Structures are given as structure tokens and as C-alpha cells.
Short mmCIF file of C-alpha atoms and ligand atoms in Angstrom, two decimals:
data_model
loop_
_atom_site.label_atom_id
_atom_site.label_comp_id
_atom_site.label_asym_id
_atom_site.label_seq_id
_atom_site.Cartn_x
_atom_site.Cartn_y
_atom_site.Cartn_z
CA MET A 16 -16.18 -14.83 -3.68
CA GLU A 17 -14.83 -12.80 -6.27
CA PHE A 18 -15.16 -8.91 -6.29
CA ASP A 19 -14.53 -7.98 -9.82
CA PHE A 20 -13.24 -4.54 -9.42
CA SER A 21 -14.71 -3.55 -13.04
CA LYS A 22 -18.09 -3.71 -11.11
CA PHE A 23 -17.45 -1.56 -8.19
CA ASN A 24 -17.37 2.48 -7.95
CA ALA A 25 -14.03 3.77 -6.51
CA LYS A 26 -15.78 4.26 -2.99
CA ASP A 27 -16.43 0.58 -2.92
CA ARG A 28 -13.37 -0.46 -4.13
CA TYR A 29 -11.53 1.98 -1.59
CA LYS A 30 -13.27 -0.18 1.11
CA LEU A 31 -12.38 -3.50 -0.12
CA LEU A 32 -8.74 -2.43 -0.32
CA THR A 33 -8.24 -0.73 2.81
CA SER A 34 -10.03 -2.92 5.16
CA THR A 35 -8.05 -6.10 3.69
CA VAL A 36 -4.54 -4.92 3.26
CA ILE A 37 -3.87 -4.08 6.99
CA PRO A 38 -2.04 -2.74 8.94
CA ARG A 39 -0.74 0.27 7.11
CA PRO A 40 1.97 2.58 8.48
CA ILE A 41 0.96 6.08 8.89
CA ALA A 42 3.20 8.83 7.37
CA LEU A 43 2.40 12.05 9.12
CA ILE A 44 4.13 14.48 6.23
CA THR A 45 5.08 17.80 6.85
CA THR A 46 5.49 20.19 3.87
CA VAL A 47 5.89 23.95 3.29
CA ASP A 48 4.07 26.31 1.07
CA GLU A 49 5.71 29.02 -1.27
CA GLN A 50 5.60 31.52 1.75
CA GLY A 51 7.21 28.88 4.00
CA ARG A 52 3.98 28.07 5.99
CA VAL A 53 4.13 24.32 7.26
CA ASN A 54 1.66 21.94 6.62
CA ALA A 55 0.89 18.39 8.27
CA ALA A 56 -1.49 15.60 7.21
CA PRO A 57 -1.59 11.85 7.73
CA TYR A 58 -1.17 9.37 4.55
CA SER A 59 -1.49 5.77 5.07
CA PHE A 60 -1.22 4.73 1.57
CA PHE A 61 2.42 4.87 2.17
CA ASN A 62 5.57 2.72 2.64
CA MET A 63 9.29 2.05 1.78
CA PHE A 64 9.80 0.23 -1.49
CA SER A 65 13.57 0.21 -2.19
CA GLU A 66 16.66 1.06 -0.06
CA ASP A 67 18.97 1.61 -3.14
CA PRO A 68 18.11 4.24 -3.98
CA PRO A 69 16.14 4.65 -0.55
CA THR A 70 12.56 5.24 -1.88
CA CYS A 71 8.91 5.98 -0.54
CA VAL A 72 5.88 5.97 -2.11
CA ILE A 73 2.68 8.10 -1.00
CA GLY A 74 -0.88 7.75 -2.70
CA VAL A 75 -2.63 11.04 -2.65
CA GLN A 76 -6.41 11.71 -3.33
CA ARG A 77 -8.07 14.88 -4.47
CA ARG A 78 -10.03 16.75 -2.09
CA PRO A 79 -13.83 15.87 -2.27
CA ASP A 80 -14.18 19.20 -4.47
CA GLY A 81 -11.60 18.06 -6.85
CA ARG A 82 -9.01 20.45 -5.92
CA PRO A 83 -5.39 18.96 -4.72
CA LYS A 84 -4.70 18.23 -1.21
CA ASP A 85 -2.24 20.73 0.13
CA THR A 86 0.41 17.93 0.76
CA ALA A 87 0.50 16.88 -3.16
CA GLN A 88 0.67 20.56 -3.98
CA TYR A 89 3.36 21.56 -1.55
CA ILE A 90 5.38 18.67 -2.76
CA ARG A 91 4.87 19.31 -6.49
CA ASP A 92 5.64 22.90 -5.70
CA SER A 93 8.73 22.55 -3.59
CA GLY A 94 10.03 18.90 -4.28
CA GLU A 95 10.53 18.48 -0.78
CA PHE A 96 8.58 16.62 2.31
CA VAL A 97 9.49 14.98 5.58
CA VAL A 98 7.86 11.69 6.65
CA ASN A 99 7.02 11.55 10.41
CA MET A 100 6.45 8.21 11.61
CA VAL A 101 3.29 7.85 14.12
CA ASP A 102 3.55 5.94 17.44
CA MET A 103 0.84 5.66 20.19
CA ALA A 104 1.96 9.06 21.65
CA LEU A 105 1.40 10.90 18.42
CA ALA A 106 -1.71 9.06 17.39
CA ASP A 107 -4.19 11.66 18.78
CA ALA A 108 -2.45 14.58 17.43
CA MET A 109 -2.11 12.74 13.88
CA ASN A 110 -6.09 12.50 13.92
CA ILE A 111 -6.35 16.49 14.34
CA THR A 112 -3.83 17.18 11.37
CA ALA A 113 -6.05 14.95 9.24
CA ILE A 114 -8.97 17.60 9.53
CA ASN A 115 -9.87 18.88 5.97
CA PHE A 116 -8.64 22.44 6.75
CA GLU A 117 -8.46 25.14 4.10
CA PRO A 118 -4.81 25.93 2.48
CA GLY A 119 -2.84 28.22 4.96
CA ILE A 120 -3.99 26.81 8.30
CA ASP A 121 -1.29 25.48 10.47
CA GLU A 122 -2.27 21.74 11.26
CA LEU A 123 0.64 21.66 13.84
CA GLU A 124 -0.44 24.48 15.92
CA MET A 125 -4.18 22.79 15.76
CA ALA A 126 -2.60 19.66 16.95
CA ARG A 127 -0.26 21.08 19.45
CA LEU A 128 2.67 19.75 18.14
CA GLU A 129 6.18 21.12 17.92
CA THR A 130 8.85 20.85 15.18
CA GLU A 131 12.41 20.88 14.93
CA PRO A 132 14.31 22.28 11.84
CA SER A 133 15.50 19.41 9.24
CA ARG A 134 18.72 19.52 7.81
CA LEU A 135 18.66 18.97 3.99
CA VAL A 136 15.06 20.12 3.36
CA LYS A 137 12.97 23.30 4.12
CA PRO A 138 9.94 21.21 5.91
CA PRO A 139 10.54 20.90 9.65
CA ARG A 140 10.16 17.48 11.20
CA ILE A 141 7.92 16.85 14.27
CA ALA A 142 9.81 16.99 17.47
CA THR A 143 8.14 14.06 19.41
CA ALA A 144 8.14 11.68 16.15
CA PRO A 145 9.88 8.54 16.99
CA VAL A 146 11.43 8.49 13.40
CA ALA A 147 11.24 11.19 10.58
CA PHE A 148 12.83 10.86 6.97
CA GLU A 149 13.87 13.89 5.29
CA CYS A 150 12.89 13.23 1.38
CA LYS A 151 12.84 14.91 -2.07
CA ARG A 152 10.35 14.19 -4.53
CA SER A 153 11.78 11.79 -7.42
CA VAL A 154 8.43 11.83 -9.55
CA THR A 155 4.50 12.33 -9.11
CA LEU A 156 2.70 9.65 -11.40
CA GLN A 157 -0.89 11.29 -11.98
CA LEU A 158 -2.66 7.77 -12.23
CA SER A 159 -5.93 9.54 -12.59
CA ALA A 160 -7.53 13.08 -12.28
CA GLU A 161 -8.05 11.76 -8.61
CA ARG A 162 -4.88 9.99 -7.82
CA ASP A 163 -1.28 11.16 -7.54
CA ILE A 164 1.40 8.40 -6.50
CA VAL A 165 4.45 10.52 -5.31
CA VAL A 166 7.68 8.82 -5.43
CA GLY A 167 10.36 10.18 -3.18
CA GLU A 168 13.88 9.90 -2.17
CA VAL A 169 14.84 9.61 1.45
CA LEU A 170 18.11 11.95 2.11
CA THR A 171 18.41 11.30 5.67
CA MET A 172 16.80 9.98 8.73
CA HIS A 173 16.48 10.99 12.48
CA ALA A 174 15.42 8.66 15.34
CA ARG A 175 14.47 9.38 18.87
CA GLU A 176 17.56 9.07 21.16
CA GLY A 177 17.94 5.17 22.29
CA LEU A 178 15.75 3.85 19.79
CA ILE A 179 18.32 2.73 17.41
CA ASP A 180 21.76 1.30 18.42
CA PRO A 181 24.50 3.45 16.27
CA GLU A 182 26.67 0.37 16.03
CA THR A 183 24.47 -2.57 15.00
CA LEU A 184 21.65 -0.38 13.64
CA TYR A 185 19.22 -2.59 15.15
CA LEU A 186 15.84 -1.00 16.35
CA ASP A 187 15.01 -1.30 19.97
CA GLN A 188 11.24 -2.98 19.38
CA SER A 189 10.34 -2.33 23.05
CA LYS A 190 10.94 1.35 22.60
CA TYR A 191 8.98 1.68 19.37
CA ASP A 192 5.16 1.85 19.88
CA ALA A 193 4.34 1.96 16.56
CA VAL A 194 0.74 2.40 15.26
CA GLY A 195 -0.88 0.95 12.16
CA ARG A 196 -4.01 2.15 10.37
CA LEU A 197 -6.92 -0.62 9.80
CA TYR A 198 -9.47 1.37 7.85
CA ALA A 199 -11.99 4.39 8.39
CA ASP A 200 -11.05 5.44 12.04
CA LEU A 201 -9.69 2.11 13.11
CA TYR A 202 -6.13 1.94 14.16
CA CYS A 203 -4.04 -0.93 15.64
CA PRO A 204 -0.83 -1.14 18.14
CA LEU A 205 2.05 -3.55 17.56
CA ARG A 206 1.04 -6.27 20.06
CA GLU A 207 2.61 -9.70 19.85
CA ILE A 208 5.63 -9.98 17.72
CA PHE A 209 6.92 -13.25 16.66
CA ALA A 210 9.51 -14.81 14.69
CA LEU A 211 9.57 -17.05 11.40
CA LYS A 212 12.71 -18.90 10.94
CA ARG A 213 13.20 -19.12 6.81
CA PRO A 214 14.97 -22.17 5.89
CA GLU A 215 17.88 -22.56 3.35
CA PRO A 216 16.98 -23.61 0.02
CA GLN A 217 18.91 -26.86 0.56
CA GLU A 218 17.41 -27.43 3.98
CA TRP A 219 13.86 -27.08 2.86
CA LEU A 220 14.46 -28.98 -0.58
CA ALA A 221 15.82 -31.94 1.57
CA ASP A 222 12.43 -32.79 2.78
CA PRO A 223 9.81 -30.26 1.35
CA LYS A 224 7.20 -32.44 3.50
CA GLN A 225 8.81 -31.37 6.71
CA PRO A 226 6.48 -29.41 9.31
CA LEU A 227 6.61 -25.58 8.47
CA PRO A 228 8.49 -23.71 10.81
CA PRO A 229 6.60 -22.54 14.07
CA LYS A 230 5.98 -18.87 15.18
CA VAL A 231 8.30 -18.27 18.05
CA TYR A 232 6.84 -15.56 20.19
CA LYS A 233 9.13 -12.79 21.55
C1 FMN B 11 -4.63 7.90 9.51
C2 FMN B 11 -5.03 8.59 8.12
C3 FMN B 11 -4.39 8.30 6.89
C4 FMN B 11 -4.95 8.80 5.56
N1 FMN B 11 -4.45 8.33 4.60
C5 FMN B 11 -4.78 9.15 3.36
C6 FMN B 11 -3.98 8.68 2.25
O1 FMN B 11 -3.23 7.74 2.16
N2 FMN B 11 -4.34 9.40 1.16
C7 FMN B 11 -4.97 10.53 1.16
O2 FMN B 11 -5.29 11.20 0.11
N3 FMN B 11 -5.84 10.78 2.24
C8 FMN B 11 -5.59 10.13 3.52
N4 FMN B 11 -6.01 10.60 4.48
C9 FMN B 11 -6.61 11.89 4.39
C10 FMN B 11 -6.03 13.17 4.59
O3 FMN B 11 -5.09 12.95 5.87
C11 FMN B 11 -6.79 14.35 4.57
O4 FMN B 11 -7.47 14.56 3.47
C12 FMN B 11 -6.18 15.68 5.03
O5 FMN B 11 -6.97 16.71 5.08
C13 FMN B 11 -5.17 15.98 3.94
O6 FMN B 11 -4.52 17.04 4.26
P1 FMN B 11 -3.72 18.20 3.43
O7 FMN B 11 -4.59 18.83 2.45
O8 FMN B 11 -2.86 19.11 4.16
O9 FMN B 11 -2.57 17.46 2.48
C14 FMN B 11 -5.72 10.04 5.67
C15 FMN B 11 -6.22 10.45 6.97
C16 FMN B 11 -5.77 9.63 8.23
C17 FMN B 11 -6.48 9.78 9.37
#
């Protein structure tokens, strides 16, 4: 079955795209307005796209009445933001920060979340976030009247004590209770994790009909 996007409106395209490209990581983004007031909101059109330069990308819609969302406006004005990753413990509060409040309402206070100062940017990070990235805007692409794509550079990263081994830089998966967004109000935890061994080119070319490497559950 084909779904030709030229025949669907934006709402239906959103449904098709967000229900199929899953799970998406959730960036709980903190920004500050010109008076230094803190704003927080979740964004799941989000991911990391490069390590050199370290680059994240966020897709921001307009509000239903066409005005920019606070996150987009404050990143445009200040050039700075913090991406706080969302785990199971933070998910319920994250949901409160998503309420469509008017500018000036402190979503962190509404969601009962504490912050810690950032080191290189003005927006603070969320104290209980397992991981937080201090970022500066590289560029904002305005794809349409409704859609900004914010491209940001990660300046520094904070991780909860014990989460990442400082010697090996390996993350302890058993301590990272990450949550992904599915669509609408559906979310998923990380449940079964498996490894897939990737053969070397010559190994595979030696017998391209060999069995596919099996999933090895961790
Ligand atoms: C899990 C989750 C993910 C979301 N992802 C996005 C997104 O990628 N882009 C977007 O424009 N809005 C997204 N939203 C909606 C915004 O969080 C919501 O409009 C919020 O009120 C915007 O706040 P702000 O004006 O303070 O930026 C998401 C909401 C939730 C709950």
C-alpha cells in the first residue's frame, strides 16, 4: 500500500511519519527568555546527527495559532539551549512541561523540577536528568511557515554519577532507564537489548549466502 504524501494534509502526514519512525528519543529542552526566565518543553523530532562537529537537530512546529513556540523563539533570541534526556523517572514531569502554557509560565515549577546551573550557556539543566547537553545554535532552517529545524552544536555534556565510565566512556546500560516516544501519548521503555555482530567485508563476501548473524540477547 502506498501513501503518496502529495495527497495527504500535514496532520495525516504527521500521523504516518510519527507512528512508523519509532521510538524517538525525547529532548526536554531548557531555554531562557530575555529576562532570564527559564522555559522547558519536550521535543521528539530530535536526534544527534554528527560527532564532528557534535550536532543535534530539533524540529519545532508553530503553536496552533501560528505564533512560534517559546523554545524556538528563545533559541532564536539567545542562541543557547540545553537538551535534557528523559528517562522513566523524568517521564511524568516531562509530560507536564509539554502543556501549552503562555510565555512566561515556568514549566519547571509546574512540573516540580529542580535545575542546576550550566557551565557554558545561560539555560540551566534539569538536576534529575540522566544526561544533559549544553548547546549553542548553529543555524535555524525555516522549512515552511510552520516548521523550524534547529541545528545545534553540543558544547559539553553532563551525565549522572556512575552512568558513564570515565576511563572507557562506556555507558552502563543497566543504569540508563531511557524512554522513547511512539506517537500521540504513547511511550516505551528500553526492554530487551540485543547485539548484532557485523561481519567484516571479506568475511561476508567469502560466502554471501551464509546465515544472517543471529540476535544475541543481553
Ligand atoms: C513527548 C513529546 C514530544 C514532543 N515533540 C515535539 C516536537 O518534536 N516538535 C514540536 O513542535 N512539538 C513537540 N511537542 C509539543 C511541545 O512540547 C509543546 O507544544 C510545548 O507546549 C511547547 O512548549 P514551548 O512553547 O515552551 O516550547 C512534543 C510534546 C511531547 C509530550
